[in-house]
Short mmCIF file of C-alpha atoms and ligand atoms in Angstrom, two decimals:
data_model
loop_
_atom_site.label_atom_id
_atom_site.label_comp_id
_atom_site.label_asym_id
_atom_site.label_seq_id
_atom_site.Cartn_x
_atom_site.Cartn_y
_atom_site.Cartn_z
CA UNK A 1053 91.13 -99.65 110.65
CA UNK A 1054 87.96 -98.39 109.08
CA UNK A 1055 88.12 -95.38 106.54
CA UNK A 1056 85.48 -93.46 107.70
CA UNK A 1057 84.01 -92.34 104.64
CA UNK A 1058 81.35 -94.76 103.81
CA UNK A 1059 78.83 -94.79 107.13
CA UNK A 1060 75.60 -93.84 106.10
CA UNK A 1061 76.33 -93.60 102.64
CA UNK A 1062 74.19 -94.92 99.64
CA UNK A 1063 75.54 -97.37 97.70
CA UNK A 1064 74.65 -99.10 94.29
CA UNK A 1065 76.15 -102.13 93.71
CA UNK A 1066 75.94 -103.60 90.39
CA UNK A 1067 76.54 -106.91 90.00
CA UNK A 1068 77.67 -108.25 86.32
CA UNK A 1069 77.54 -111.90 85.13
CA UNK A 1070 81.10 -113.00 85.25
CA UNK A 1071 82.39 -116.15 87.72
CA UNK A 1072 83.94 -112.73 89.72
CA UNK A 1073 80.08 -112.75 90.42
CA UNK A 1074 80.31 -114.81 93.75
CA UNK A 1075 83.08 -112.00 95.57
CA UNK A 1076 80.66 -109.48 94.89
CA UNK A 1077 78.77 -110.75 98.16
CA UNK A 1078 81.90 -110.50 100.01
CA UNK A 1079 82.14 -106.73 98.50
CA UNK A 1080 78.63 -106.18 100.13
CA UNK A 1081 79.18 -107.44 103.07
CA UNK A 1082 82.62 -105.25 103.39
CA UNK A 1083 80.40 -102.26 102.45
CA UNK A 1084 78.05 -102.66 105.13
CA UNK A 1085 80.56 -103.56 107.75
CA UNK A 1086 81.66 -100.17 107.10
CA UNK A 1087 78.71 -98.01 107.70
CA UNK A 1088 77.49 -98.57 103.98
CA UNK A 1089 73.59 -98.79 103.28
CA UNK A 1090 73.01 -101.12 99.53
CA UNK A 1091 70.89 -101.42 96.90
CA UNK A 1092 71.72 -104.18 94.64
CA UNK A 1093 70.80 -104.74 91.22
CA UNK A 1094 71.33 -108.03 89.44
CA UNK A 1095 71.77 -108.26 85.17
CA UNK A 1096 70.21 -111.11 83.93
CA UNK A 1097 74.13 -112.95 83.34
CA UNK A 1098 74.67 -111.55 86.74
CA UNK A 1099 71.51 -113.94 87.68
CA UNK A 1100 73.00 -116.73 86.46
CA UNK A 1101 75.77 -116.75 88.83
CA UNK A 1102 75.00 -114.89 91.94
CA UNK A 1103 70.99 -115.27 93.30
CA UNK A 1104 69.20 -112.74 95.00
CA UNK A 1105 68.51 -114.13 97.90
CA UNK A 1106 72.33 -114.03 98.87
CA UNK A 1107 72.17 -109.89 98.79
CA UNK A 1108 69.00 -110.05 100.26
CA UNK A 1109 70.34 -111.76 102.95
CA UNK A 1110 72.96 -109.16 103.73
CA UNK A 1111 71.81 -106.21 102.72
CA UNK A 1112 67.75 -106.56 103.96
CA UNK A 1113 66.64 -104.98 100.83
CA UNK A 1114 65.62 -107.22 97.71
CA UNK A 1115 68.04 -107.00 94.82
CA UNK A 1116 66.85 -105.28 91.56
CA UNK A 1117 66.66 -106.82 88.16
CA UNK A 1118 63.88 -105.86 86.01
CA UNK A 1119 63.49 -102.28 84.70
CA UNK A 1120 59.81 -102.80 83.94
CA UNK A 1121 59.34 -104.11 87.78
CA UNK A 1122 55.39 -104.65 87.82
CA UNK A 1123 55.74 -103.85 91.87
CA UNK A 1124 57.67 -100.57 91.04
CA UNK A 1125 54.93 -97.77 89.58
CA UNK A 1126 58.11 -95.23 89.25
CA UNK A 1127 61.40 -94.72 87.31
CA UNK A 1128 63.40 -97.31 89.08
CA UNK A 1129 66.73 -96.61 87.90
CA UNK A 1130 66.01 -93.01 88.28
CA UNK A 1131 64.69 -93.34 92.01
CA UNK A 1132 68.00 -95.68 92.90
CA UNK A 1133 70.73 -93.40 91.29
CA UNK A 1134 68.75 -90.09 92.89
CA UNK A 1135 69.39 -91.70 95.99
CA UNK A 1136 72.91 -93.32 95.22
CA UNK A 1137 76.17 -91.70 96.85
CA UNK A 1138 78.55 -94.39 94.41
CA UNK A 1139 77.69 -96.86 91.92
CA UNK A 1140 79.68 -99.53 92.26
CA UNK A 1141 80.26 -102.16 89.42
CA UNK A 1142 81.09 -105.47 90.77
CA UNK A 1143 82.43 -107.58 88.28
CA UNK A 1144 82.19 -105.05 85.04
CA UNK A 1145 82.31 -108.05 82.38
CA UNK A 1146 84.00 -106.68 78.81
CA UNK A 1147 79.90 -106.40 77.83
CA UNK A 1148 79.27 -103.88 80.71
CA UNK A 1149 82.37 -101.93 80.24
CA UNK A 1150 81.93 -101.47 76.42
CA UNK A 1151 77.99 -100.40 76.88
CA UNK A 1152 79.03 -98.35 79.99
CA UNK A 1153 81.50 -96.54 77.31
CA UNK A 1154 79.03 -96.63 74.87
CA UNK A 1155 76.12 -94.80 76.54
CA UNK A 1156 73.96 -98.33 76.34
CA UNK A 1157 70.77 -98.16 78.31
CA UNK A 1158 68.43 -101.07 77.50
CA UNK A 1159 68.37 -102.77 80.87
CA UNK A 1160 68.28 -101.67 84.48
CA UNK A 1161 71.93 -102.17 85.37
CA UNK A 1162 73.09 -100.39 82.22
CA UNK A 1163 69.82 -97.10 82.49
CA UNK A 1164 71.47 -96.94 86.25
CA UNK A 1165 74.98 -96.42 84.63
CA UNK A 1166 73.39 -93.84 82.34
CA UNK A 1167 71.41 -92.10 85.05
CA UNK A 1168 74.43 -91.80 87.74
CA UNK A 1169 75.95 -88.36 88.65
CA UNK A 1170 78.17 -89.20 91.45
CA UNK A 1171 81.51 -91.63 91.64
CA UNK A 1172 81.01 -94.41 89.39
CA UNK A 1173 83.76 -96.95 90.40
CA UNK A 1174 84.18 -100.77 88.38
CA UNK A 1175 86.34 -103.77 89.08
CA UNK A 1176 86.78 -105.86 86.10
CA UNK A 1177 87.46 -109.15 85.36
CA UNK A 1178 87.57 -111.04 82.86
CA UNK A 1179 89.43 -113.77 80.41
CA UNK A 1180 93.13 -111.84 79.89
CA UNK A 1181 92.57 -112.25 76.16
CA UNK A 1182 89.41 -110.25 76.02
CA UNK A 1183 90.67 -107.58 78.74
CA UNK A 1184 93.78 -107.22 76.65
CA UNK A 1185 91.82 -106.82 73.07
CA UNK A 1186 91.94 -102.92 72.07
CA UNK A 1187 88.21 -102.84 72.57
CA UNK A 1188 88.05 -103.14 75.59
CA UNK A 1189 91.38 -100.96 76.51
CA UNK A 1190 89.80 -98.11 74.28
CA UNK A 1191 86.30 -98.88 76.28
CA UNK A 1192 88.48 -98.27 79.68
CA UNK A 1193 90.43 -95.21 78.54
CA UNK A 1194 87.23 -93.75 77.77
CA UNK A 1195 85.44 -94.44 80.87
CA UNK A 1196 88.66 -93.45 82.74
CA UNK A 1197 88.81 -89.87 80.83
CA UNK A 1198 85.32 -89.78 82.31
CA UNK A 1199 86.22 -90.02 85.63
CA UNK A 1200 85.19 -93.57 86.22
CA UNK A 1201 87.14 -95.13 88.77
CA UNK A 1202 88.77 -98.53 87.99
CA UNK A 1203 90.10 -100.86 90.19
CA UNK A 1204 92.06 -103.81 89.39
CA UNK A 1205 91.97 -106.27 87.07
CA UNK A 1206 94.80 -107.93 88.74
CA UNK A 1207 97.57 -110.84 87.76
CA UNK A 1208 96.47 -114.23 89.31
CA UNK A 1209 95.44 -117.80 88.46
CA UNK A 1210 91.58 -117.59 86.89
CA UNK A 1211 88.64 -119.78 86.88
CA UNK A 1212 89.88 -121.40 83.72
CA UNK A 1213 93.54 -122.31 85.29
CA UNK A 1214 95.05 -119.80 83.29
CA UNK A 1215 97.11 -117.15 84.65
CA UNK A 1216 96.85 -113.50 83.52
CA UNK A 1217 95.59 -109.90 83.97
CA UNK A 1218 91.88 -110.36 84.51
CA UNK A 1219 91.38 -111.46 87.57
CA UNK A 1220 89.27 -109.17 89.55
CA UNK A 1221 90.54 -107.20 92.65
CA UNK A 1222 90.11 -108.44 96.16
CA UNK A 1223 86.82 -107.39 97.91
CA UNK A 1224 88.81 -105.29 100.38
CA UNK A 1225 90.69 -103.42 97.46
CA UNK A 1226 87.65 -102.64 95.79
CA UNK A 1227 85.49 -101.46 98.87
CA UNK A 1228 88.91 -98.85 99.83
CA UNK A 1229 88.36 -97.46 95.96
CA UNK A 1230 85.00 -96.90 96.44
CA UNK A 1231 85.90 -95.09 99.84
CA UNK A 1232 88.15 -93.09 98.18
CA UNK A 1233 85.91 -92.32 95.25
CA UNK A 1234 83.81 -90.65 98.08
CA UNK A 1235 86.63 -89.13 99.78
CA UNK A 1236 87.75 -85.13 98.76
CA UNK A 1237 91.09 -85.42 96.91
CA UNK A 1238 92.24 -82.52 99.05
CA UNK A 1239 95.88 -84.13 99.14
CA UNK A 1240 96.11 -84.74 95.71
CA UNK A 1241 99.59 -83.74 95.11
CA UNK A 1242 101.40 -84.09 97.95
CA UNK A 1243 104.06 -86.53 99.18
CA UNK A 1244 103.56 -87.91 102.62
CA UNK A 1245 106.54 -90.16 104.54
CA UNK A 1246 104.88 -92.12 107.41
CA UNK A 1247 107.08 -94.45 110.28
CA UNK A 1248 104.97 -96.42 111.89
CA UNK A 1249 105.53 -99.56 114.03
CA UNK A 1250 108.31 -100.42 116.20
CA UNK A 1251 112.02 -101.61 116.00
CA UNK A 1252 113.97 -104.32 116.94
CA UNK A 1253 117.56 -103.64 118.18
CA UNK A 1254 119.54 -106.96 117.62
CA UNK A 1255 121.03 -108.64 120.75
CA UNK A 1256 121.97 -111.94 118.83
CA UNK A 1257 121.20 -113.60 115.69
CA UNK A 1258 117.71 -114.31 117.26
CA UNK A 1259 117.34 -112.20 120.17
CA UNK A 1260 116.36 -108.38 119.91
CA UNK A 1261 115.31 -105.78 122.05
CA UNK A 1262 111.96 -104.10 121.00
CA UNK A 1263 108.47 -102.07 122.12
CA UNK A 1264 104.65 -103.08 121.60
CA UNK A 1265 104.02 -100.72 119.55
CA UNK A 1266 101.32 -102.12 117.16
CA UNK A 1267 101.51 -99.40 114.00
CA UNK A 1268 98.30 -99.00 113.79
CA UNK A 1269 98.21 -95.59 114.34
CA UNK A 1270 100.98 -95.42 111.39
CA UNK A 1271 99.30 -97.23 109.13
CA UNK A 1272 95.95 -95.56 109.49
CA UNK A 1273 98.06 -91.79 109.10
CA UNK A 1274 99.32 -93.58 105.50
CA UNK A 1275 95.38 -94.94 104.93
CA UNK A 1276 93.81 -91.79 105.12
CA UNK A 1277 96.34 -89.84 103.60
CA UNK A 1278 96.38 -91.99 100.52
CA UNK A 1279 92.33 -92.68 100.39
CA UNK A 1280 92.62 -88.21 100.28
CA UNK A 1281 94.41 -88.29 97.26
CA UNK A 1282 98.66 -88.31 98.54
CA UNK A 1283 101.51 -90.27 97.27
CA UNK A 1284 102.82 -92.18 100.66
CA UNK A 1285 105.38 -93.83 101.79
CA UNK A 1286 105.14 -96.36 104.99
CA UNK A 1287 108.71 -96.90 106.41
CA UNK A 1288 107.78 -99.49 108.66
CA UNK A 1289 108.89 -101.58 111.69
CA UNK A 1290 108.20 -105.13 112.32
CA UNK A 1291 104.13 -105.43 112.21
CA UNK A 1292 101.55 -107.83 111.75
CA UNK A 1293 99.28 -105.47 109.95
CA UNK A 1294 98.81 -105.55 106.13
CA UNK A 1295 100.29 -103.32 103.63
CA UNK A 1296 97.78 -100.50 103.16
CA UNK A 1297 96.60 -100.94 99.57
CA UNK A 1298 97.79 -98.33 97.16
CA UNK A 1299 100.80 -97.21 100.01
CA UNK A 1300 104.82 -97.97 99.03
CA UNK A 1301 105.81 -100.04 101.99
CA UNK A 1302 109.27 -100.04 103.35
CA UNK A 1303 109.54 -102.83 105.67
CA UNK A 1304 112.74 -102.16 108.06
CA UNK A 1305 113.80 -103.64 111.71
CA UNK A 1306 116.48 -101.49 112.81
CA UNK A 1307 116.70 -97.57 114.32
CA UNK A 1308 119.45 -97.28 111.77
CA UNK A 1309 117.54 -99.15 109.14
CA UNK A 1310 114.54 -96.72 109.80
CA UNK A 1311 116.95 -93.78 109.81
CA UNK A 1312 118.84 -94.40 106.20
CA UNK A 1313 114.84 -95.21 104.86
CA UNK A 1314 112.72 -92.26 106.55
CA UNK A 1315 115.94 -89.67 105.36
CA UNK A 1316 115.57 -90.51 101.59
CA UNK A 1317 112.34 -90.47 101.42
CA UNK A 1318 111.82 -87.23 103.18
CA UNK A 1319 114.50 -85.46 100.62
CA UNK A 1320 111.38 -85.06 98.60
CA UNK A 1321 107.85 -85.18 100.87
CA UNK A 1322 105.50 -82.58 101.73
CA UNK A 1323 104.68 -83.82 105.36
CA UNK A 1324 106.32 -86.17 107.25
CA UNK A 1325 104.87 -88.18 110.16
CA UNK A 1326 106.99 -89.79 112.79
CA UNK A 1327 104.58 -92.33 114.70
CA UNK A 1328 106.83 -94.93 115.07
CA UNK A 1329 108.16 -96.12 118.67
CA UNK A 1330 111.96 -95.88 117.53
CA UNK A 1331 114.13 -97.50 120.45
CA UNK A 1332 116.62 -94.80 121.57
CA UNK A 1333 119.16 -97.64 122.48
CA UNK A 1334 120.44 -100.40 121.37
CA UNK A 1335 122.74 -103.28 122.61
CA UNK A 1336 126.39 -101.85 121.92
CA UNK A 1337 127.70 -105.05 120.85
CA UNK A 1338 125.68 -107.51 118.52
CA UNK A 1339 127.48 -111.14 118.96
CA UNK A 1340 127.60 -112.89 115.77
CA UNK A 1341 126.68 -116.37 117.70
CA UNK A 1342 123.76 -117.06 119.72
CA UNK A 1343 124.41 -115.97 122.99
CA UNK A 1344 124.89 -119.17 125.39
CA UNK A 1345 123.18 -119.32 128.64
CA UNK A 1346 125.61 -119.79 132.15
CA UNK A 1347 125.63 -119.63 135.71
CA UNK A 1348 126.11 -115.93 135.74
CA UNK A 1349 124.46 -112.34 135.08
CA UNK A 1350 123.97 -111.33 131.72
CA UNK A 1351 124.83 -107.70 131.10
CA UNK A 1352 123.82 -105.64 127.98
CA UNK A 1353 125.34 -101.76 127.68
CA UNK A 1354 123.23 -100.21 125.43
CA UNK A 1355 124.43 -96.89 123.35
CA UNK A 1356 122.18 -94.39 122.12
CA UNK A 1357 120.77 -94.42 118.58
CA UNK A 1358 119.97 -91.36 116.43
CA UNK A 1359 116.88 -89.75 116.83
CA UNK A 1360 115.42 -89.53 113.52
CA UNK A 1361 112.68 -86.62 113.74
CA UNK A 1362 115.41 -84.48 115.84
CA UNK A 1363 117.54 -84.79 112.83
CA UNK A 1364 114.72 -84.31 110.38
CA UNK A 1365 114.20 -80.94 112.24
CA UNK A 1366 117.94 -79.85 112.67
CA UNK A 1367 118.39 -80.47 108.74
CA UNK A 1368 115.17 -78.06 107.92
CA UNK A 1369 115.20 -75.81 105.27
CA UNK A 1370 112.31 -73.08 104.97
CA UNK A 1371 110.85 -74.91 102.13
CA UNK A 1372 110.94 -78.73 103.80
CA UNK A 1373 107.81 -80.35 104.55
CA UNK A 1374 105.61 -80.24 107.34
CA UNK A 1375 107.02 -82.51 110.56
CA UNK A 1376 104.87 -84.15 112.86
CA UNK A 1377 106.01 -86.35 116.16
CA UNK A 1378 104.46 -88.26 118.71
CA UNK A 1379 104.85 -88.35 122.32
CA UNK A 1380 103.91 -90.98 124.39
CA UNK A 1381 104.25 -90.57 127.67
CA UNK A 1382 102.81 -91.93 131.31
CA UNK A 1383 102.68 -88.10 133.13
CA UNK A 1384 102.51 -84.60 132.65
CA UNK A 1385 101.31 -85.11 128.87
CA UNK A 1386 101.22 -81.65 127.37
CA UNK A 1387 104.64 -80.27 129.47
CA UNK A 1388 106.81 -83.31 127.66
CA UNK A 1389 104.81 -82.76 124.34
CA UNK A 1390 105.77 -78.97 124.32
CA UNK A 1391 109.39 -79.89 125.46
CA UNK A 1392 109.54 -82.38 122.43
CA UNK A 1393 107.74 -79.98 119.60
CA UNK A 1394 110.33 -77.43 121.27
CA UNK A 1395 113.81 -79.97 121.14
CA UNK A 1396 112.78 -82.01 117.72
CA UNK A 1397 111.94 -78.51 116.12
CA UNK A 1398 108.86 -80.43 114.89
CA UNK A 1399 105.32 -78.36 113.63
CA UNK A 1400 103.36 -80.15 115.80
CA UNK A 1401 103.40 -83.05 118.18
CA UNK A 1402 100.05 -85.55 118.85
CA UNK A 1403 100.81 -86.50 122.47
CA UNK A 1404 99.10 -89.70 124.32
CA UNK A 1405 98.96 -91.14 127.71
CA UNK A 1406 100.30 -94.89 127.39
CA UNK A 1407 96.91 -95.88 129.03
CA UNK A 1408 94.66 -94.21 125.94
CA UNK A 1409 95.85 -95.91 122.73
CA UNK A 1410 99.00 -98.11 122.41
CA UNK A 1411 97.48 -101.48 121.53
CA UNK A 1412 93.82 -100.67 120.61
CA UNK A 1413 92.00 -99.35 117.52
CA UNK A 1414 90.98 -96.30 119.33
CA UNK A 1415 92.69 -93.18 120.28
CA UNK A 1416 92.59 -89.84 122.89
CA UNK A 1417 94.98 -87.47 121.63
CA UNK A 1418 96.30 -84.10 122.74
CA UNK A 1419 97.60 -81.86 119.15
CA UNK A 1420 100.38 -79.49 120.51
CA UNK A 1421 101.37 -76.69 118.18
CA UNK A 1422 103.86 -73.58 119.03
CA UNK A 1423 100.52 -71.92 119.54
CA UNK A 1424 98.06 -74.52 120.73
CA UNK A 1425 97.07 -77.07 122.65
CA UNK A 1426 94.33 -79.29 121.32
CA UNK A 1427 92.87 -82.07 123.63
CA UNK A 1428 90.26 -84.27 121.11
CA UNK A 1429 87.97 -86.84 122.14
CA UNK A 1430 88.39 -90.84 122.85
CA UNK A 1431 88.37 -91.61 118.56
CA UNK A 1432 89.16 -93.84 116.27
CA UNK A 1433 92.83 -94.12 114.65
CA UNK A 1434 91.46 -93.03 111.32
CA UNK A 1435 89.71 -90.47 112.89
CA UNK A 1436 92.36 -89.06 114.85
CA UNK A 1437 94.50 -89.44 111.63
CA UNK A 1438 92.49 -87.17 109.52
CA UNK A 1439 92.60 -84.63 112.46
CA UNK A 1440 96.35 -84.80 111.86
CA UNK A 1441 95.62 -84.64 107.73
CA UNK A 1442 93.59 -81.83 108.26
CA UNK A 1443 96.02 -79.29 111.01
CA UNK A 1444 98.62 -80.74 106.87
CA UNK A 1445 95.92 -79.08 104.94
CA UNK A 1446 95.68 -76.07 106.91
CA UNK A 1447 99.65 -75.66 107.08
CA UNK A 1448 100.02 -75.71 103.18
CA UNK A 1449 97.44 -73.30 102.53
CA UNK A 1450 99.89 -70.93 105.41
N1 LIG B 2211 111.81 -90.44 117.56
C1 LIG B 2211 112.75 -90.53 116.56
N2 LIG B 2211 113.92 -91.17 116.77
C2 LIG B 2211 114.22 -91.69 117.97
C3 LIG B 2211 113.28 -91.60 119.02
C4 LIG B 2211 112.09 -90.97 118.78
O1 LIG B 2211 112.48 -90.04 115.45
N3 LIG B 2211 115.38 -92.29 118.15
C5 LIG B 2211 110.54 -89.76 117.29
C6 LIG B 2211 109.33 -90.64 117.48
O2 LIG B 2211 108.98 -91.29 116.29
C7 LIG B 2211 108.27 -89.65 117.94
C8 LIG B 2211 109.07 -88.60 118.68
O3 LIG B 2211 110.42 -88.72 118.23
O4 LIG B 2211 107.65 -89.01 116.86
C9 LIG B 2211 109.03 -88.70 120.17
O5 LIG B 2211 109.45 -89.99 120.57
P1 LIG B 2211 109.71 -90.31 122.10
O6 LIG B 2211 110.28 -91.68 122.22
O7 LIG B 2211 108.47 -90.00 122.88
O8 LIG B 2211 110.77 -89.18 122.41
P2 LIG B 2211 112.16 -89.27 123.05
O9 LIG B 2211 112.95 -88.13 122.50
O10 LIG B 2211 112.74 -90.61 122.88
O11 LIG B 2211 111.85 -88.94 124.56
P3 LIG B 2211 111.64 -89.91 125.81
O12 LIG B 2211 111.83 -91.32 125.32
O13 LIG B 2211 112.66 -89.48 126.75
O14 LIG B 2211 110.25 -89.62 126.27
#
């Protein structure tokens, strides 16, 4: 599930001297496995526990560290921030930080820092004590009222065996702020509910009847709205994906379960998204022992279970949010996804054959609205979840 917004942008990773040092590789790597081009430039500390040939090696471009480069005739922290989308500060020591807040300029990581006009984002780390000590929080409320980005420190054991805020945030973490630093806040705001996922209707104390639905789709609909600047919620089914970072996860199993969770939250959300593959039965009886095997048949009567979106829509006051549903179906796509936007008293329904998207990361999707029908091409799930995002956008600004 790849945010889309980094592929062929610039980045400029700076790399401080902190034992953090070594996860910055993993941070350019993550960059460039998602469409990211780098330039990397090295302090001297940063030197002492990173080398270049490591960026070198993943990037294809040399790392910077001298300002007064003999090989460079130019301004070389002007040329590399002109070109910069994001700098990105990867670990910002308590040194970096304070000169960053400072205005400090007397080497080429720190002129870059001075030079920069776009997103700045940092991910500190650093001993607790000295991320704690008021110079440092005044350094980061400073840099903050600036509009720097910051991303972690986090709570975890450090190199020291200590335990403590200072540890810095995982490369993933850090690469989805720096996405979102490049992303148009044009959710800010807004509260989104998500379902994603599937359920499992309990036969037994360890049997249950369930779907294959993934969540992916789900989770990249809460991804992209958060990375454009929403509060969301994820109520979702039993998954194997990750918590999006940044998303409140509700982790439920049941119809019911995703029912009592998707209703509260949407008391208060702007838009809420129904891709989950909620089971419309379940068994009727749920035996308290583990069902024995014999010689016979065995026979489950299923009863219905409530459909969540159709009550969502029923319950709709002029001012409610936004609803969106999904419709998968195997046939005659667009007639059951205008019979469902029509019955669920939804805003707009994103309809799929089972064959185009149920498993994979990728996605063709037909957007039915009262007033049109829009087929898009085979996508990506973040992709196709913007497209959704963006039919939000247009519906607020009704
Ligand atoms: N949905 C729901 N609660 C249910 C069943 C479905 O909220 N009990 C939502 C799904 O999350 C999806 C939409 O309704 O957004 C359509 O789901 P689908 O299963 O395709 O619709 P059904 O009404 O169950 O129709 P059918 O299974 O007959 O195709």
């Amino acid at each position: 599930m790849n945010p889309p917004a980094l592929t062929g942008r610039e980045v400029l990773l700076v790399v401080g001297g902190g034992i953090a040092a070594f996860k910055s590789a993993l941070v350019a790597r993550e960059l460039q496995r998602r469409g990211a081009s780098l330039e990397t430039v090295l302090t001297t500390a940063g030197q002492r526990f990173i080398t270049g040939v490591t960026f070198a090696g993943i990037t294809g471009r040399a790392p910077r560290v001298d300002l007064w480069d003999p090989a460079y005739p130019g301004e070389l922290h002007i040329a590399l921030t002109a070109k910069a989308d994001l700098v990105l500060v990867v670990p910002a020591t308590a040194d970096l930080l304070a000169r960053m807040a400072h205005g400090l300029a007397d080497d080429l990581a720190t002129t870059c820092l001075l030079a920069a006009r776009g997103p700045v984002v940092v991910a500190p780390a650093m001993h607790p004590r000295m991320w704690e000590h008021p110079a440092t929080q005044a350094n980061i409320a400073a840099l903050r009222a600036r509009g720097v980005a910051v991303v972690g420190p986090v709570v975890g054991a450090l190199a020291s065996g200590e335990s403590g805020v200072g540890r810095m945030a995982e490369p993933e973490e850090i690469v989805d702020a720096a996405a979102r630093a490049l992303t148009p806040q044009d959710l800010a705001g807004c509260r989104v509910v998500v379902s994603a996922g599937g359920t499992h209707e309990a036969i037994d104390p360890v049997r249950f009847v369930g779907n294959r639905s993934s969540g992916r789709m789900g989770y990249a609909i809460a991804a992209r709205a958060h990375a454009r600047g929403a509060a969301v919620v994820l109520v979702s089914g039993p998954s194997a994906l990750a918590d999006p970072s940044g998303v409140t996860v509700l982790r439920v199993r049941s119809a019911r379960e995703m029912r009592d969770a998707v209703l509260v939250a949407a008391g208060s959300a702007d838009l809420v998204v129904m891709a989950a593959a909620v089971a419309d039965y379940r068994p009727a009886d749920v035996s308290v022992e583990k069902i024995k095997k014999t010689d016979g048949e065995l026979v489950l009567r299923m009863v219905k279970n409530p459909d969540i979106l159709a009550e969502l829509g029923a319950a709709r006051r002029p001012d409610g949010p936004m609803l969106v549903g999904f419709a998968l179906e195997t046939s005659d796509l667009v007639a059951h996804a205008r019979e469902k936007l029509a019955r669920k008293g939804c805003d707009l329904v994103v309809a799929n054959l089972a064959t185009d998207g149920f498993e994979g990361d990728d996605n063709r999707v037909t957007l039915v609205s009262p007033s049109a029908i829009t087929p898009l091409e085979l996508m990506g799930k973040s992709a196709v979840a913007d497209h959704v995002l963006d039919r939000f956008s247009a519906w607020r600004s009704r």
